[in-house]
Amino acid sequence: MLSENIEKALNNQIKIEAESSQIYLAMACWAEVKGLEGVAGFMFKQSQEERDHMLKLVKYVNERGGHAQVSALAAPNVTFNSFKEMFEELYKHEIFVSDSINELVHISLQEKDYSTHNFLQWYVAEQIEEEAVARTILDKINLIGDDKGGLYLFDRDIVTLTVNSASTVNPQ
């Protein structure tokens, strides 16, 4: 059974994950109309992942005796000055999501809700990976600078981008 406080916090996270999906969908649309098909594909995939994260929370709240709430979402930014600016916003947003997840973990420990704490560990690991991917992308963008050929290759290669973060690496 979820406490009222944890249910409220989880429902807030449901909204954050839904807004994340919308933000990344808006980024995908912007990239697509700018001819950045690889970036658009990457962002469409990110948008779907965020929706999946939201649905996982919805199921958890409902299964634990709460009632998942579907609420109104803030409209995302739909234009960007550059693809670099777009990815800087993505990185800042992932830090915001990480902070929110960490606060949820804190609340679950305060309330001694160890089931929710355990459930949230997947999100903690996921955010380590999401931040690592965003940082790697920004590093690559900074290497490219204003090189149009570099942008072309980046757009082609982002589709296959893999990052081994601390949460995904298996020590040998």
Coordinates of N, CA, C and O in Angstrom, one line a residue:
M1 N 0.8 -1.2 0.0 CA 0.0 0.0 0.0 C 0.9 1.2 0.0 O 1.9 1.3 0.8
L2 N 0.6 2.2 -0.8 CA 1.3 3.4 -0.9 C 0.8 4.5 0.1 O -0.4 4.6 0.2
S3 N 1.7 5.2 0.7 CA 1.2 6.3 1.5 C 0.7 7.4 0.6 O 1.0 7.5 -0.6
E4 N -0.1 8.3 1.1 CA -0.6 9.4 0.3 C 0.6 10.3 -0.2 O 0.5 10.7 -1.4
N5 N 1.6 10.5 0.6 CA 2.7 11.3 0.2 C 3.5 10.6 -0.9 O 3.9 11.3 -1.9
I6 N 3.7 9.4 -0.9 CA 4.4 8.7 -1.9 C 3.6 8.6 -3.2 O 4.1 8.8 -4.3
E7 N 2.3 8.4 -3.1 CA 1.4 8.3 -4.2 C 1.5 9.7 -4.9 O 1.6 9.7 -6.2
K8 N 1.4 10.8 -4.2 CA 1.5 12.1 -4.8 C 2.8 12.3 -5.5 O 2.8 12.8 -6.6
A9 N 3.9 11.9 -4.9 CA 5.2 12.1 -5.5 C 5.4 11.2 -6.7 O 5.9 11.7 -7.7
L10 N 4.9 10.0 -6.7 CA 4.9 9.2 -7.9 C 4.1 9.7 -9.0 O 4.4 9.7 -10.2
N11 N 2.9 10.3 -8.7 CA 2.1 10.9 -9.7 C 2.7 12.1 -10.3 O 2.6 12.4 -11.5
N12 N 3.5 12.8 -9.5 CA 4.3 13.9 -10.1 C 5.3 13.4 -11.0 O 5.5 14.0 -12.1
Q13 N 5.9 12.3 -10.7 CA 6.9 11.7 -11.6 C 6.3 11.2 -12.9 O 6.9 11.3 -13.9
I14 N 5.1 10.7 -12.8 CA 4.4 10.3 -14.0 C 4.2 11.5 -14.9 O 4.5 11.4 -16.1
K15 N 3.9 12.6 -14.4 CA 3.7 13.9 -15.2 C 5.1 14.3 -15.8 O 5.1 14.6 -17.0
I16 N 6.1 14.2 -15.0 CA 7.5 14.5 -15.5 C 7.9 13.6 -16.7 O 8.4 14.1 -17.7
E17 N 7.6 12.3 -16.5 CA 8.0 11.4 -17.6 C 7.1 11.7 -18.9 O 7.7 11.6 -20.0
A18 N 5.9 12.0 -18.7 CA 5.0 12.3 -19.8 C 5.5 13.6 -20.5 O 5.6 13.7 -21.7
E19 N 5.9 14.6 -19.7 CA 6.4 15.8 -20.3 C 7.7 15.6 -21.0 O 8.0 16.2 -22.0
S20 N 8.5 14.7 -20.4 CA 9.8 14.4 -21.1 C 9.5 13.8 -22.5 O 10.2 14.1 -23.4
S21 N 8.6 12.9 -22.5 CA 8.2 12.3 -23.8 C 7.8 13.4 -24.8 O 8.2 13.4 -26.0
Q22 N 7.0 14.3 -24.4 CA 6.5 15.4 -25.2 C 7.7 16.3 -25.7 O 7.8 16.7 -26.8
I23 N 8.6 16.6 -24.7 CA 9.7 17.5 -25.0 C 10.6 16.8 -26.1 O 11.0 17.4 -27.1
Y24 N 10.8 15.5 -26.0 CA 11.7 14.8 -26.9 C 11.0 14.6 -28.3 O 11.6 14.6 -29.3
L25 N 9.7 14.5 -28.2 CA 8.9 14.4 -29.5 C 9.0 15.7 -30.2 O 9.2 15.8 -31.5
A26 N 8.9 16.8 -29.5 CA 9.0 18.2 -30.1 C 10.4 18.3 -30.7 O 10.6 18.9 -31.8
M27 N 11.4 17.8 -30.0 CA 12.8 17.9 -30.5 C 13.0 17.0 -31.8 O 13.6 17.5 -32.8
A28 N 12.3 15.9 -31.8 CA 12.4 15.0 -33.0 C 11.7 15.7 -34.2 O 12.3 15.7 -35.3
C29 N 10.6 16.4 -33.9 CA 9.9 17.1 -35.0 C 10.8 18.2 -35.6 O 10.9 18.4 -36.8
W30 N 11.4 18.9 -34.7 CA 12.3 20.0 -35.1 C 13.4 19.5 -35.9 O 13.7 20.0 -37.0
A31 N 14.1 18.4 -35.5 CA 15.2 17.9 -36.2 C 14.8 17.3 -37.5 O 15.5 17.5 -38.5
E32 N 13.6 16.7 -37.6 CA 13.2 16.1 -38.8 C 13.0 17.2 -39.9 O 13.4 17.0 -41.1
V33 N 12.3 18.3 -39.5 CA 12.1 19.4 -40.5 C 13.4 20.1 -40.9 O 13.4 20.8 -41.9
K34 N 14.4 20.0 -40.1 CA 15.7 20.6 -40.4 C 16.6 19.6 -41.2 O 17.8 19.9 -41.5
G35 N 16.1 18.4 -41.6 CA 16.8 17.5 -42.4 C 17.8 16.6 -41.6 O 18.6 15.9 -42.2
L36 N 17.7 16.6 -40.3 CA 18.5 15.8 -39.5 C 17.8 14.5 -39.1 O 17.3 14.3 -38.0
E37 N 17.7 13.6 -40.1 CA 17.0 12.4 -40.0 C 17.5 11.5 -38.9 O 16.7 10.8 -38.2
G38 N 18.8 11.4 -38.7 CA 19.4 10.5 -37.7 C 19.0 11.1 -36.3 O 18.6 10.3 -35.4
V39 N 19.2 12.4 -36.1 CA 18.9 13.0 -34.8 C 17.4 12.8 -34.6 O 17.0 12.5 -33.4
A40 N 16.5 13.0 -35.6 CA 15.1 12.9 -35.4 C 14.8 11.5 -35.0 O 14.0 11.3 -34.0
G41 N 15.4 10.5 -35.6 CA 15.1 9.1 -35.2 C 15.5 8.8 -33.8 O 14.8 8.1 -33.1
F42 N 16.7 9.3 -33.4 CA 17.2 9.2 -32.0 C 16.2 9.8 -31.1 O 15.8 9.2 -30.0
M43 N 15.7 11.0 -31.4 CA 14.8 11.7 -30.5 C 13.4 11.0 -30.4 O 12.8 11.0 -29.4
F44 N 12.9 10.5 -31.6 CA 11.7 9.7 -31.6 C 11.8 8.5 -30.6 O 10.9 8.2 -29.8
K45 N 12.9 7.9 -30.7 CA 13.2 6.7 -29.8 C 13.2 7.2 -28.3 O 12.6 6.5 -27.5
Q46 N 13.9 8.3 -28.1 CA 13.9 8.8 -26.7 C 12.6 9.1 -26.2 O 12.2 8.9 -25.0
S47 N 11.7 9.7 -27.0 CA 10.4 10.1 -26.7 C 9.6 8.8 -26.3 O 8.9 8.8 -25.2
Q48 N 9.7 7.8 -27.0 CA 9.0 6.5 -26.7 C 9.5 5.9 -25.4 O 8.8 5.4 -24.6
E49 N 10.9 6.0 -25.2 CA 11.4 5.5 -23.9 C 10.8 6.2 -22.7 O 10.5 5.6 -21.7
E50 N 10.7 7.5 -22.8 CA 10.1 8.3 -21.7 C 8.7 7.9 -21.5 O 8.2 7.8 -20.3
R51 N 7.9 7.7 -22.6 CA 6.6 7.2 -22.4 C 6.5 5.9 -21.7 O 5.7 5.6 -20.8
D52 N 7.4 5.0 -22.1 CA 7.5 3.7 -21.4 C 7.8 3.8 -19.9 O 7.3 3.1 -19.1
H53 N 8.7 4.8 -19.6 CA 9.0 5.0 -18.2 C 7.8 5.5 -17.4 O 7.6 5.1 -16.3
M54 N 7.0 6.3 -18.1 CA 5.8 6.8 -17.5 C 4.8 5.7 -17.2 O 4.2 5.5 -16.1
L55 N 4.6 4.8 -18.2 CA 3.7 3.7 -18.1 C 4.1 2.7 -17.0 O 3.3 2.1 -16.3
K56 N 5.4 2.5 -16.8 CA 5.9 1.7 -15.8 C 5.5 2.2 -14.4 O 5.1 1.5 -13.5
L57 N 5.6 3.5 -14.3 CA 5.2 4.2 -13.0 C 3.7 4.1 -12.8 O 3.2 3.8 -11.7
V58 N 2.9 4.2 -13.9 CA 1.5 4.1 -13.8 C 1.1 2.7 -13.3 O 0.3 2.6 -12.4
K59 N 1.7 1.7 -13.9 CA 1.4 0.3 -13.5 C 1.8 0.1 -12.0 O 1.0 -0.5 -11.2
Y60 N 2.9 0.6 -11.6 CA 3.4 0.5 -10.2 C 2.4 1.1 -9.2 O 2.0 0.5 -8.2
V61 N 2.0 2.3 -9.5 CA 1.1 3.1 -8.6 C -0.2 2.3 -8.5 O -0.7 2.0 -7.4
N62 N -0.8 1.9 -9.6 CA -2.0 1.2 -9.6 C -1.9 -0.2 -8.9 O -2.8 -0.6 -8.1
E63 N -0.8 -0.9 -9.1 CA -0.6 -2.2 -8.5 C -0.4 -2.2 -7.0 O -0.7 -3.1 -6.3
R64 N 0.1 -1.0 -6.5 CA 0.4 -0.9 -5.1 C -0.8 -0.2 -4.4 O -0.7 0.2 -3.2
G65 N -2.0 -0.2 -5.0 CA -3.2 0.3 -4.3 C -3.4 1.8 -4.5 O -4.3 2.3 -3.8
G66 N -2.6 2.4 -5.2 CA -2.8 3.9 -5.5 C -3.7 4.1 -6.7 O -4.2 3.1 -7.3
H67 N -3.7 5.3 -7.2 CA -4.5 5.6 -8.4 C -3.6 6.6 -9.2 O -3.4 7.7 -8.8
A68 N -3.0 6.1 -10.3 CA -2.2 6.9 -11.2 C -3.1 8.0 -11.8 O -4.2 7.7 -12.2
Q69 N -2.5 9.2 -11.8 CA -3.2 10.3 -12.3 C -2.7 10.7 -13.7 O -1.4 10.8 -13.8
V70 N -3.5 11.0 -14.6 CA -3.1 11.6 -15.9 C -3.5 13.1 -15.8 O -4.7 13.4 -15.7
S71 N -2.5 13.9 -16.0 CA -2.7 15.3 -15.8 C -2.3 16.1 -17.0 O -1.6 15.6 -17.9
A72 N -2.7 17.4 -17.0 CA -2.4 18.3 -18.1 C -0.8 18.4 -18.2 O -0.2 18.4 -17.1
L73 N -0.3 18.6 -19.4 CA 1.1 18.8 -19.5 C 1.5 20.2 -20.0 O 0.7 20.8 -20.8
A74 N 2.6 20.6 -19.6 CA 3.1 21.9 -20.2 C 3.5 21.7 -21.6 O 4.1 20.7 -22.0
A75 N 3.3 22.7 -22.4 CA 3.7 22.7 -23.8 C 5.2 22.8 -23.9 O 5.8 23.7 -23.3
P76 N 5.8 21.9 -24.7 CA 7.3 21.9 -24.9 C 7.7 23.0 -25.8 O 6.9 23.5 -26.7
N77 N 9.0 23.4 -25.7 CA 9.6 24.3 -26.7 C 9.6 23.5 -28.0 O 10.0 22.3 -28.1
V78 N 9.3 24.2 -29.1 CA 9.2 23.5 -30.4 C 10.3 24.0 -31.4 O 10.3 23.5 -32.5
T79 N 11.0 25.1 -31.0 CA 12.1 25.6 -31.9 C 13.4 25.7 -31.2 O 13.4 26.0 -30.0
F80 N 14.4 25.6 -31.9 CA 15.8 25.7 -31.3 C 16.7 26.5 -32.3 O 16.4 26.4 -33.5
N81 N 17.7 27.2 -31.8 CA 18.6 27.9 -32.6 C 19.6 27.0 -33.3 O 20.1 27.4 -34.4
S82 N 19.8 25.9 -32.7 CA 20.8 24.9 -33.3 C 20.6 23.6 -32.7 O 19.9 23.4 -31.7
F83 N 21.2 22.6 -33.4 CA 21.0 21.2 -32.8 C 21.9 21.1 -31.5 O 21.5 20.4 -30.6
K84 N 22.9 21.9 -31.4 CA 23.7 22.0 -30.1 C 22.8 22.5 -29.0 O 22.8 21.9 -27.9
E85 N 22.1 23.6 -29.2 CA 21.2 24.1 -28.2 C 20.1 23.1 -27.8 O 19.8 22.9 -26.6
M86 N 19.6 22.3 -28.8 CA 18.6 21.3 -28.5 C 19.2 20.2 -27.6 O 18.6 19.9 -26.6
F87 N 20.4 19.8 -27.8 CA 21.0 18.8 -27.0 C 21.4 19.3 -25.6 O 21.4 18.6 -24.6
E88 N 21.8 20.6 -25.6 CA 22.0 21.2 -24.2 C 20.8 21.2 -23.4 O 20.8 20.9 -22.2
E89 N 19.6 21.5 -24.0 CA 18.4 21.4 -23.3 C 18.0 20.0 -22.9 O 17.5 19.8 -21.8
L90 N 18.3 19.0 -23.7 CA 18.1 17.6 -23.4 C 18.9 17.3 -22.1 O 18.4 16.7 -21.2
Y91 N 20.2 17.7 -22.1 CA 21.1 17.4 -21.0 C 20.5 18.0 -19.7 O 20.4 17.3 -18.7
K92 N 20.2 19.3 -19.8 CA 19.6 20.0 -18.6 C 18.3 19.3 -18.1 O 18.1 19.1 -16.9
H93 N 17.5 18.8 -19.1 CA 16.3 18.1 -18.7 C 16.6 16.8 -18.0 O 15.9 16.4 -17.0
E94 N 17.6 16.1 -18.5 CA 17.9 14.8 -17.9 C 18.4 15.0 -16.4 O 18.1 14.2 -15.5
I95 N 19.1 16.1 -16.2 CA 19.6 16.4 -14.8 C 18.4 16.7 -13.9 O 18.3 16.2 -12.8
F96 N 17.4 17.4 -14.5 CA 16.2 17.7 -13.8 C 15.4 16.4 -13.4 O 15.0 16.2 -12.3
V97 N 15.3 15.5 -14.3 CA 14.7 14.2 -14.1 C 15.4 13.4 -13.0 O 14.8 12.8 -12.1
S98 N 16.8 13.4 -13.1 CA 17.6 12.7 -12.1 C 17.3 13.3 -10.7 O 17.2 12.5 -9.8
D99 N 17.3 14.6 -10.6 CA 17.0 15.2 -9.3 C 15.6 14.8 -8.8 O 15.5 14.6 -7.6
S100 N 14.7 14.7 -9.7 CA 13.3 14.3 -9.3 C 13.3 12.9 -8.8 O 12.7 12.6 -7.8
I101 N 14.0 12.0 -9.5 CA 14.1 10.6 -9.1 C 14.8 10.5 -7.8 O 14.3 9.7 -6.9
N102 N 15.8 11.2 -7.6 CA 16.6 11.2 -6.3 C 15.7 11.7 -5.2 O 15.7 11.1 -4.1
E103 N 14.9 12.7 -5.4 CA 13.9 13.1 -4.4 C 12.9 12.0 -4.0 O 12.5 11.8 -2.9
L104 N 12.4 11.3 -5.1 CA 11.5 10.2 -4.8 C 12.2 9.1 -4.0 O 11.5 8.6 -3.0
V105 N 13.4 8.8 -4.2 CA 14.1 7.8 -3.4 C 14.2 8.3 -2.0 O 14.0 7.5 -1.1
H106 N 14.5 9.6 -1.8 CA 14.6 10.2 -0.5 C 13.3 10.0 0.3 O 13.3 9.6 1.4
I107 N 12.2 10.3 -0.4 CA 10.9 10.2 0.2 C 10.6 8.8 0.6 O 10.1 8.5 1.7
S108 N 10.9 7.9 -0.3 CA 10.6 6.5 0.0 C 11.4 6.0 1.2 O 10.9 5.2 2.0
L109 N 12.6 6.5 1.4 CA 13.4 6.1 2.6 C 12.8 6.7 3.8 O 12.8 6.1 4.9
Q110 N 12.4 8.0 3.7 CA 11.8 8.7 4.9 C 10.6 7.9 5.3 O 10.3 7.8 6.5
E111 N 9.8 7.5 4.4 CA 8.6 6.8 4.7 C 8.7 5.3 5.0 O 7.8 4.6 5.2
K112 N 10.0 4.8 4.9 CA 10.3 3.4 5.1 C 9.5 2.5 4.1 O 9.1 1.4 4.5
D113 N 9.3 3.0 2.9 CA 8.6 2.2 1.9 C 9.7 1.6 1.0 O 10.1 2.1 0.0
Y114 N 10.2 0.4 1.5 CA 11.3 -0.2 0.8 C 10.9 -0.9 -0.5 O 11.8 -1.1 -1.4
S115 N 9.7 -1.2 -0.7 CA 9.2 -1.7 -2.0 C 9.4 -0.6 -3.1 O 9.9 -0.9 -4.2
T116 N 8.9 0.6 -2.7 CA 9.0 1.7 -3.7 C 10.5 2.0 -3.9 O 11.0 2.3 -5.0
H117 N 11.3 2.0 -2.8 CA 12.7 2.3 -2.9 C 13.4 1.3 -3.9 O 14.1 1.7 -4.8
N118 N 13.0 0.0 -3.7 CA 13.6 -1.0 -4.6 C 13.1 -0.7 -6.1 O 13.9 -0.8 -7.0
F119 N 11.9 -0.5 -6.3 CA 11.3 -0.2 -7.6 C 12.1 1.0 -8.3 O 12.4 0.9 -9.4
L120 N 12.4 2.0 -7.5 CA 13.0 3.2 -8.0 C 14.5 3.0 -8.4 O 15.0 3.8 -9.2
Q121 N 15.1 2.0 -8.0 CA 16.5 1.8 -8.3 C 16.7 1.6 -9.8 O 17.7 2.0 -10.3
W122 N 15.7 1.0 -10.5 CA 15.8 0.9 -11.9 C 15.9 2.3 -12.6 O 16.7 2.6 -13.5
Y123 N 15.1 3.3 -12.0 CA 15.1 4.7 -12.5 C 16.4 5.4 -12.2 O 16.9 6.1 -13.0
V124 N 17.0 5.1 -11.1 CA 18.3 5.7 -10.7 C 19.4 5.2 -11.7 O 20.1 6.1 -12.3
A125 N 19.4 3.9 -12.0 CA 20.4 3.4 -13.0 C 20.1 4.0 -14.4 O 21.0 4.3 -15.1
E126 N 18.9 4.1 -14.7 CA 18.5 4.6 -16.0 C 18.9 6.0 -16.2 O 19.4 6.4 -17.3
Q127 N 18.8 6.8 -15.1 CA 19.2 8.2 -15.2 C 20.7 8.4 -15.3 O 21.2 9.3 -16.0
I128 N 21.5 7.5 -14.7 CA 22.9 7.5 -14.9 C 23.3 7.4 -16.3 O 24.1 8.1 -16.9
E129 N 22.6 6.4 -17.0 CA 22.8 6.1 -18.4 C 22.4 7.3 -19.3 O 23.1 7.7 -20.2
E130 N 21.2 7.9 -19.0 CA 20.6 9.0 -19.8 C 21.6 10.2 -19.7 O 21.8 10.8 -20.7
E131 N 22.1 10.5 -18.5 CA 23.0 11.6 -18.4 C 24.3 11.4 -19.2 O 24.8 12.3 -19.8
A132 N 24.8 10.1 -19.1 CA 26.0 9.8 -19.8 C 25.9 9.9 -21.3 O 26.7 10.4 -22.0
V133 N 24.7 9.5 -21.8 CA 24.5 9.6 -23.3 C 24.4 11.1 -23.7 O 25.0 11.5 -24.6
A134 N 23.7 11.9 -22.9 CA 23.6 13.3 -23.2 C 25.0 14.0 -23.2 O 25.3 14.8 -24.1
R135 N 25.8 13.7 -22.2 CA 27.1 14.3 -22.1 C 28.0 13.8 -23.3 O 28.7 14.6 -23.8
T136 N 27.9 12.6 -23.6 CA 28.7 12.0 -24.8 C 28.3 12.8 -26.1 O 29.1 13.1 -26.9
I137 N 27.0 13.0 -26.3 CA 26.5 13.7 -27.4 C 27.0 15.1 -27.5 O 27.5 15.6 -28.5
L138 N 27.0 15.8 -26.3 CA 27.5 17.2 -26.3 C 29.0 17.2 -26.5 O 29.5 18.1 -27.2
D139 N 29.7 16.2 -26.0 CA 31.2 16.1 -26.3 C 31.4 16.0 -27.8 O 32.3 16.7 -28.4
K140 N 30.6 15.2 -28.5 CA 30.8 15.0 -29.9 C 30.4 16.2 -30.7 O 31.1 16.6 -31.6
I141 N 29.4 16.9 -30.2 CA 29.0 18.2 -30.9 C 30.1 19.2 -30.7 O 30.4 19.9 -31.7
N142 N 30.7 19.3 -29.6 CA 31.8 20.2 -29.4 C 33.0 19.9 -30.2 O 33.7 20.8 -30.7
L143 N 33.2 18.6 -30.5 CA 34.3 18.2 -31.4 C 34.0 18.7 -32.8 O 34.9 19.1 -33.5
I144 N 32.8 18.6 -33.2 CA 32.4 18.9 -34.6 C 32.5 20.4 -34.8 O 33.0 20.8 -35.9
G145 N 32.2 21.2 -33.8 CA 32.2 22.7 -34.1 C 31.3 23.1 -35.2 O 30.1 22.6 -35.2
D146 N 31.8 23.9 -36.1 CA 30.9 24.3 -37.2 C 31.1 23.5 -38.5 O 30.7 23.9 -39.6
D147 N 31.8 22.4 -38.4 CA 32.1 21.6 -39.6 C 30.8 20.9 -40.1 O 30.3 20.0 -39.4
K148 N 30.4 21.2 -41.3 CA 29.2 20.7 -41.9 C 29.3 19.2 -42.2 O 28.4 18.4 -42.0
G149 N 30.5 18.8 -42.6 CA 30.8 17.4 -42.8 C 30.7 16.6 -41.5 O 30.2 15.5 -41.5
G150 N 31.2 17.2 -40.4 CA 31.1 16.5 -39.1 C 29.6 16.4 -38.7 O 29.2 15.4 -38.1
L151 N 28.8 17.4 -39.0 CA 27.4 17.3 -38.7 C 26.7 16.2 -39.5 O 25.9 15.5 -38.9
Y152 N 27.1 16.1 -40.7 CA 26.5 15.0 -41.6 C 26.9 13.7 -41.0 O 26.0 12.8 -40.9
L153 N 28.1 13.5 -40.6 CA 28.5 12.2 -40.0 C 27.9 11.9 -38.7 O 27.5 10.8 -38.3
F154 N 27.8 13.0 -37.8 CA 27.1 12.9 -36.5 C 25.7 12.5 -36.7 O 25.2 11.5 -36.0
D155 N 24.9 13.1 -37.7 CA 23.5 12.8 -37.9 C 23.4 11.3 -38.4 O 22.5 10.6 -38.0
R156 N 24.3 10.9 -39.2 CA 24.3 9.5 -39.6 C 24.6 8.5 -38.5 O 24.0 7.5 -38.3
D157 N 25.6 8.9 -37.6 CA 26.1 7.9 -36.6 C 25.3 7.9 -35.3 O 25.4 6.9 -34.6
I158 N 24.5 8.9 -35.0 CA 23.8 9.0 -33.8 C 22.8 7.8 -33.6 O 22.5 7.4 -32.5
V159 N 22.4 7.3 -34.7 CA 21.4 6.2 -34.7 C 22.0 5.0 -34.1 O 21.3 4.2 -33.4
T160 N 23.3 4.8 -34.2 CA 24.0 3.6 -33.6 C 24.8 4.0 -32.3 O 25.6 3.2 -31.9
L161 N 24.6 5.2 -31.8 CA 25.3 5.6 -30.6 C 25.1 4.6 -29.4 O 24.0 4.3 -29.1
T162 N 26.2 4.2 -28.9 CA 26.1 3.4 -27.6 C 27.1 4.0 -26.6 O 28.2 4.4 -27.0
V163 N 26.7 4.1 -25.4 CA 27.5 4.6 -24.3 C 27.5 3.6 -23.2 O 26.4 3.1 -22.8
N164 N 28.7 3.2 -22.7 CA 28.8 2.3 -21.6 C 28.9 3.2 -20.3 O 30.0 3.7 -20.1
S165 N 27.8 3.3 -19.6 CA 27.9 4.1 -18.4 C 28.2 3.2 -17.2 O 28.2 2.0 -17.3
A166 N 28.4 3.8 -16.1 CA 28.7 3.0 -14.8 C 27.5 2.1 -14.5 O 27.8 1.0 -13.9
S167 N 26.3 2.4 -14.9 CA 25.2 1.5 -14.6 C 25.1 0.3 -15.6 O 24.3 -0.6 -15.4
T168 N 25.8 0.4 -16.7 CA 25.7 -0.7 -17.7 C 26.9 -1.5 -17.9 O 26.9 -2.5 -18.6
V169 N 28.0 -1.1 -17.4 CA 29.3 -1.8 -17.6 C 29.4 -3.0 -16.7 O 29.1 -2.8 -15.5
N170 N 29.8 -4.1 -17.2 CA 30.1 -5.3 -16.4 C 31.6 -5.4 -16.3 O 32.2 -5.7 -17.3
P171 N 32.1 -5.3 -15.1 CA 33.6 -5.4 -15.0 C 34.0 -6.8 -15.3 O 33.4 -7.8 -15.0
Q172 N 35.1 -7.0 -16.0 CA 35.6 -8.3 -16.4 C 36.6 -8.8 -15.4 O 37.4 -8.2 -14.9

